[in-house]
Structures are given as structure tokens and as C-alpha cells.
mmCIF file of C-alpha atoms in Angstrom:
data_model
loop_
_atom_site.group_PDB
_atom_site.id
_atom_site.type_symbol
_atom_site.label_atom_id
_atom_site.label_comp_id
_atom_site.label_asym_id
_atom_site.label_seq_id
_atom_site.Cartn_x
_atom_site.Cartn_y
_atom_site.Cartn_z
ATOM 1 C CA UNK A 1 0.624 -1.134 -27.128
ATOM 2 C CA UNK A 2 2.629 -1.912 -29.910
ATOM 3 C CA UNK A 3 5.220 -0.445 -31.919
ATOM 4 C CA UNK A 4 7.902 -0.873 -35.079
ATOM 5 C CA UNK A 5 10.999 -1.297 -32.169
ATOM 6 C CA UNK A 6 13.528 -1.791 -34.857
ATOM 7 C CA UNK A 7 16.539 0.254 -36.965
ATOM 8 C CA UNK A 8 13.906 2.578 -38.179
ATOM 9 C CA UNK A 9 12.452 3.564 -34.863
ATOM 10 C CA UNK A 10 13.917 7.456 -34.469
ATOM 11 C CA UNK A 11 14.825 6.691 -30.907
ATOM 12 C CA UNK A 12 16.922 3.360 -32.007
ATOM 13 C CA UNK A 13 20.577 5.239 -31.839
ATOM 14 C CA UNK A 14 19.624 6.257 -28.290
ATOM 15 C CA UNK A 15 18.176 2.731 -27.378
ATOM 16 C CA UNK A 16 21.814 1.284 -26.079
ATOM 17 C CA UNK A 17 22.203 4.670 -23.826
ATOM 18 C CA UNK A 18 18.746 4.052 -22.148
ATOM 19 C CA UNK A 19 18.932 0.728 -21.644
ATOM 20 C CA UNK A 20 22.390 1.281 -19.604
ATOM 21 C CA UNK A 21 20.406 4.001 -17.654
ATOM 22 C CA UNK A 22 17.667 1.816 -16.160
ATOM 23 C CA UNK A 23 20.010 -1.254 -15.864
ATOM 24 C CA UNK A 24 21.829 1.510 -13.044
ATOM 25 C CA UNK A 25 18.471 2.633 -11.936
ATOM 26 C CA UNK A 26 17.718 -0.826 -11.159
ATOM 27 C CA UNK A 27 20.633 -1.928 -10.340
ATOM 28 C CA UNK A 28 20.857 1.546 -7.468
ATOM 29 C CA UNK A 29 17.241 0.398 -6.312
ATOM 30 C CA UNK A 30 18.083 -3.092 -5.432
ATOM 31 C CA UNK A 31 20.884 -1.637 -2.856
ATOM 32 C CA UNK A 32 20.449 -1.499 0.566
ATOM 33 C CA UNK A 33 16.434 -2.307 2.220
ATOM 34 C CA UNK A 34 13.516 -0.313 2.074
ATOM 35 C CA UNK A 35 12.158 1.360 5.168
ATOM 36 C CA UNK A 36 8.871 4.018 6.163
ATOM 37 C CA UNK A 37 8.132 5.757 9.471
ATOM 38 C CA UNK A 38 4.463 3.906 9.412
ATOM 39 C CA UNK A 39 2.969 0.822 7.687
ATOM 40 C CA UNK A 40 -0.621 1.542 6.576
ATOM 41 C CA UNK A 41 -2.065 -2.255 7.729
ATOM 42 C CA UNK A 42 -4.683 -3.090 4.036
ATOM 43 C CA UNK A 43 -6.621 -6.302 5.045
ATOM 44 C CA UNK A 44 -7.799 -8.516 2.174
ATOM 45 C CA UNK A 45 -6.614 -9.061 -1.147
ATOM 46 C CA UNK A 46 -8.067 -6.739 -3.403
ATOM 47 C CA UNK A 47 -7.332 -2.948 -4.065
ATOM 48 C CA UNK A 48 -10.586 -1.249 -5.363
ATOM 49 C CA UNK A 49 -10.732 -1.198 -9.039
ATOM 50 C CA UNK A 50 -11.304 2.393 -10.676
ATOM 51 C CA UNK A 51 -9.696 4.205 -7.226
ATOM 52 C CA UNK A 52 -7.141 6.865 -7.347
ATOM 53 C CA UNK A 53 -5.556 9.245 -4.857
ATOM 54 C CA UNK A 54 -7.881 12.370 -4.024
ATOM 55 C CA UNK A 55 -5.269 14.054 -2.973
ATOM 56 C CA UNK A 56 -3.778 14.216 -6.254
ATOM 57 C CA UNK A 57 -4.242 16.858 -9.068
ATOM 58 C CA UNK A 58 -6.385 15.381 -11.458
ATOM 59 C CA UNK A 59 -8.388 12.315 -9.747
ATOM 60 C CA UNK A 60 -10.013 9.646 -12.352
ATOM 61 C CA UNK A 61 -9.144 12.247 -15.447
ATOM 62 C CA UNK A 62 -11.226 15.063 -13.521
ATOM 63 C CA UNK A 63 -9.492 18.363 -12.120
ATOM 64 C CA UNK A 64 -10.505 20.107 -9.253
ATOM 65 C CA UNK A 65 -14.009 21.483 -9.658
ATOM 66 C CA UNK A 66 -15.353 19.937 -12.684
ATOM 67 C CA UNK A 67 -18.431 17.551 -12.205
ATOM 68 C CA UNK A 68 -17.317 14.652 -10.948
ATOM 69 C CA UNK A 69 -19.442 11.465 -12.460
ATOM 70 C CA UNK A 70 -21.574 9.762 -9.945
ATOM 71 C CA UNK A 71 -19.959 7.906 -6.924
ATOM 72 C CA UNK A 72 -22.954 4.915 -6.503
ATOM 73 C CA UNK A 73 -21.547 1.854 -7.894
ATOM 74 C CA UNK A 74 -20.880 -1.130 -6.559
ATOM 75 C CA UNK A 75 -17.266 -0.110 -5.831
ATOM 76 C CA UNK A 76 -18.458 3.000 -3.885
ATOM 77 C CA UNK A 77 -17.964 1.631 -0.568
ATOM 78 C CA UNK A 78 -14.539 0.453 -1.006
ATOM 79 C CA UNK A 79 -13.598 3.724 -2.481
ATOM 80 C CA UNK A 80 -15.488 5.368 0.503
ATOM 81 C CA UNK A 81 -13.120 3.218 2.604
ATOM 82 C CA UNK A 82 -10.210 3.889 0.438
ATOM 83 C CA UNK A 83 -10.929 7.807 0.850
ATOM 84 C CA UNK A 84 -10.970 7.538 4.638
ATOM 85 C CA UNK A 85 -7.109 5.860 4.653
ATOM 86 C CA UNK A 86 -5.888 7.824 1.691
ATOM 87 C CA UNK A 87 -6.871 10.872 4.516
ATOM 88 C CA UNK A 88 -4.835 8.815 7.162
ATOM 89 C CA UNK A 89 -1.908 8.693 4.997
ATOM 90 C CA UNK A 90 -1.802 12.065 3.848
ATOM 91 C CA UNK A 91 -2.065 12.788 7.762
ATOM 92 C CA UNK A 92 1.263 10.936 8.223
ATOM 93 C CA UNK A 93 2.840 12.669 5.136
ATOM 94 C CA UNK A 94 1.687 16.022 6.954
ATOM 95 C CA UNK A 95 3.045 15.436 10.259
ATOM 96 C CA UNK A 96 6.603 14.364 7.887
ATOM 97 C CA UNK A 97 6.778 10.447 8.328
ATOM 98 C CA UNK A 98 6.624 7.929 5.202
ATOM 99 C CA UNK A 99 4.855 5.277 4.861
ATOM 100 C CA UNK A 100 4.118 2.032 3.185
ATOM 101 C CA UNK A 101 1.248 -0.751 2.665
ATOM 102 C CA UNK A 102 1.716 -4.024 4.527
ATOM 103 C CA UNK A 103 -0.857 -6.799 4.378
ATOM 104 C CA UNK A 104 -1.856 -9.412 6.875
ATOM 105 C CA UNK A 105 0.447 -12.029 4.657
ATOM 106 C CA UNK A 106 3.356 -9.803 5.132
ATOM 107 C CA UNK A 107 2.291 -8.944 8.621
ATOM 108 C CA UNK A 108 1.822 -12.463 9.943
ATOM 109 C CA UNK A 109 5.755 -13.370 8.699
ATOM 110 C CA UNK A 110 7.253 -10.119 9.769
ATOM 111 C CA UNK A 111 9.392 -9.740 13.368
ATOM 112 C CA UNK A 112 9.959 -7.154 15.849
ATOM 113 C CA UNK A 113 13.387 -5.900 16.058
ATOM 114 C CA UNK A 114 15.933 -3.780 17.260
ATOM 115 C CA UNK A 115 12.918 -1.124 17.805
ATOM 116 C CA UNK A 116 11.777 -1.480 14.025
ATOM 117 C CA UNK A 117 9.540 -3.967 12.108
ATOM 118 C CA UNK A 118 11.102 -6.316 9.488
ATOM 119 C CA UNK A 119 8.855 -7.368 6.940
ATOM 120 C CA UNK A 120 10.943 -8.977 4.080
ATOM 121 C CA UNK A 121 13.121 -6.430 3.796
ATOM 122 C CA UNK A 122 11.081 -3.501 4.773
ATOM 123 C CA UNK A 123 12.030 -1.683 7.764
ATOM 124 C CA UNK A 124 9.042 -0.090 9.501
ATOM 125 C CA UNK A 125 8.678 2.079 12.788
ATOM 126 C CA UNK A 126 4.769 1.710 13.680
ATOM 127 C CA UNK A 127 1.986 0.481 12.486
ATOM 128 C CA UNK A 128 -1.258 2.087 11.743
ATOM 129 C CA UNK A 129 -5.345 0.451 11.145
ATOM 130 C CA UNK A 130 -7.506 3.161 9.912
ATOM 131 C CA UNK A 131 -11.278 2.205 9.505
ATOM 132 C CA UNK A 132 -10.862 -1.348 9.753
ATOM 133 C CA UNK A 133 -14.051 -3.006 11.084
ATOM 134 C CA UNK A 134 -13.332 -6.626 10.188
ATOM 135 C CA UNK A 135 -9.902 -8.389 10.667
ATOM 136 C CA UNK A 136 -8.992 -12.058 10.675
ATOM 137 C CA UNK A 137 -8.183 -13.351 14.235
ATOM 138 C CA UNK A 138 -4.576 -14.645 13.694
ATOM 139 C CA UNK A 139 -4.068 -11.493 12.239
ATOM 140 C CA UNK A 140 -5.412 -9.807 14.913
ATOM 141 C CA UNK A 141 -3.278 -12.046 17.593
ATOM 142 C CA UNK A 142 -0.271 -11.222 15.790
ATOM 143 C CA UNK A 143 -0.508 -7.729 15.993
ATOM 144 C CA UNK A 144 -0.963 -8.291 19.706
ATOM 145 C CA UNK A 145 1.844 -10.326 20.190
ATOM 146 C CA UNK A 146 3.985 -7.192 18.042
ATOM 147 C CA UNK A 147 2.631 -4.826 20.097
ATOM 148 C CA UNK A 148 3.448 -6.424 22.825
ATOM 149 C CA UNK A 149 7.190 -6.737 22.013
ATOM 150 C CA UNK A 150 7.309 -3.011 21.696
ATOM 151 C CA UNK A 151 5.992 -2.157 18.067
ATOM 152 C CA UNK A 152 3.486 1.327 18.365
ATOM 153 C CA UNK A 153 0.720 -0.058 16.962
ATOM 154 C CA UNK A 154 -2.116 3.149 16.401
ATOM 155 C CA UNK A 155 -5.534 2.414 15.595
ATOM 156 C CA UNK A 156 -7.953 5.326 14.415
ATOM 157 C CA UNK A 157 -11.160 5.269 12.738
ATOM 158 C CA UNK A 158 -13.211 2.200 12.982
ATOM 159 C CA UNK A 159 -11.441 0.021 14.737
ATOM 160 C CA UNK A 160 -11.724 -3.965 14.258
ATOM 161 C CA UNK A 161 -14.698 -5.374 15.578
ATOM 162 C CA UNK A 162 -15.145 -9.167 14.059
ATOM 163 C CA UNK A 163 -13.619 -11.298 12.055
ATOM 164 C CA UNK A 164 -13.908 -11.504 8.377
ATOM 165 C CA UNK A 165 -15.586 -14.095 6.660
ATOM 166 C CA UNK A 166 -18.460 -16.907 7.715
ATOM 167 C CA UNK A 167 -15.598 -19.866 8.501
ATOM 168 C CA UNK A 168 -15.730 -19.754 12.681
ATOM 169 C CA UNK A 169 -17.365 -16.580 13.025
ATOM 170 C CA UNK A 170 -18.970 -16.488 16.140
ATOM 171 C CA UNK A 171 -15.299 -18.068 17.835
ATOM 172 C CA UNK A 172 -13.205 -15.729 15.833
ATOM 173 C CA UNK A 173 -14.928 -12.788 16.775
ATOM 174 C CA UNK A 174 -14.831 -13.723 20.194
ATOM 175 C CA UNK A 175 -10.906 -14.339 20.118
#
């Protein structure tokens, strides 16, 4: 996207005004820390590509009703997956709690205290694994160890089962 951003764009006698209103905005959202009710555990790396909220209005430029173009690609399983936790999350929007993503990176720095997970500077309550069949050992270990310090750890769905990956498999999905 490009555009003529100069004296002769019509907005340019309004550009000083806006550009004070997000440096607040910014400046507001850097205050104080983040916190949710639940943290929504998403193993791996990569978010499916082409996904979007089912839950919303108008899903992948399609409203409610309208034929939906076919689901078997070779992202379908992820968004399959992705369906199932989007559900689990709008549960926990239901029953009133927020929520936020943490990953196993996040997961394996984060400590247990005062009652809450810290995770950078996100404060979290509980932590939730929805339809996760595969989850690295350490990961899984840590989680243990959290649990064990007090965190409510809820697991619904398919829970973990092996490890991911080849590297050690038959000891990691033992541990």
C-alpha cells in the first residue's frame, strides 16, 4: 500500500492531531501489565495460514449461510484443530473469564506466583490444553512442576499423548 503522504494529502492538516492520539494510545497501553483469567497453551510455532475465528460475523469473507468453499486442503487439519480451541475459548468467554495465548517458549520461562502465573509480564490465573495430542516433554514436565506449585492447570479434549517430533521419541514419550 502506498500513498502521496505529503501537503496535498486531504488528511495532512489533521496528521499532527493523530499522531498525538496514538502516541497516548501507546503510550496508555504500555502502563501497568497485562493479565487473563486463562492462558490457552498453542504448542508449536506456526498459526494456520488462511484461519479465522468462526465465531465471528463474516469468516474468510463468507457470512453466515452462504456456501462456504471447500474445507480439504492441506491446512484442513490444523484449521479442524484450530476450530476445536477457538470452541474452548469462546467457552471461557461464555462462562465470563479472558484469556490469552501462551506458548511452550513463554511457558517454559514463566513462574508461579502469588496464586497467578507470570509470563513476561502477563499475569494469568489457569491454564488450559484443548486437543493437544502431542507435546514436547520439558514442556510437559514444566507444566507439572506449575501445577504442582498450585497453578489450575485444565486439560479437555485430546489430551497429550507423545511427544512431538522423531528426536528421542520412544524416551520422550515415555517421560
Amino acid at each position: 500500500l502506498s500513498m502521496d503522504y505529503s501537503e496535498h494529502w486531504p488528511f495532512w492538516s489533521f496528521s499532527g492531531e493523530v499522531n498525538r492520539y496514538i502516541a497516548r494510545v501507546q503510550y496508555l497501553l504500555r502502563k501497568g501489565h497485562p493479565s487473563a483469567d486463562a492462558a490457552l497453551l498453542f504448542p508449536g510455532l506456526a498459526f494456520p495460514q488462511g484461519y479465522g475465528n468462526p465465531a465471528e460475523p463474516m469468516d474468510q469473507g463468507v457470512f453466515e449461510g452462504e456456501p462456504v468453499p471447500p474445507e480439504e486442503t492441506e491446512i484442513s487439519a490444523g484449521n479442524a484443530r484450530m476450530r476445536s480451541i477457538w470452541g474452548a475459548a469462546r467457552s471461557l468467554e461464555q462462562a465470563g473469564q479472558t484469556w490469552s495465548w501462551i506458548n511452550e517458549h513463554a511457558l517454559a520461562s514463566a513462574h508461579f506466583e502469588n496464586g497467578e502465573l507470570h509470563a513476561g509480564n502477563l499475569r494469568l490465573k489457569s491454564l488450559h490444553l484443548h486437543d493437544i495430542e502431542a507435546l514436547n516433554a520439558a514442556t510437559a514436565e514444566r507444566i507439572a512442576t506449575l501445577a504442582a506449585q498450585g497453578l489450575p492447570v485444565y486439560v479437555t479434549g485430546t489430551p497429550p499423548q507423545r511427544q512431538r517430533g522423531l528426536v528421542d521419541w520412544e524416551t520422550g514419550d515415555q517421560r
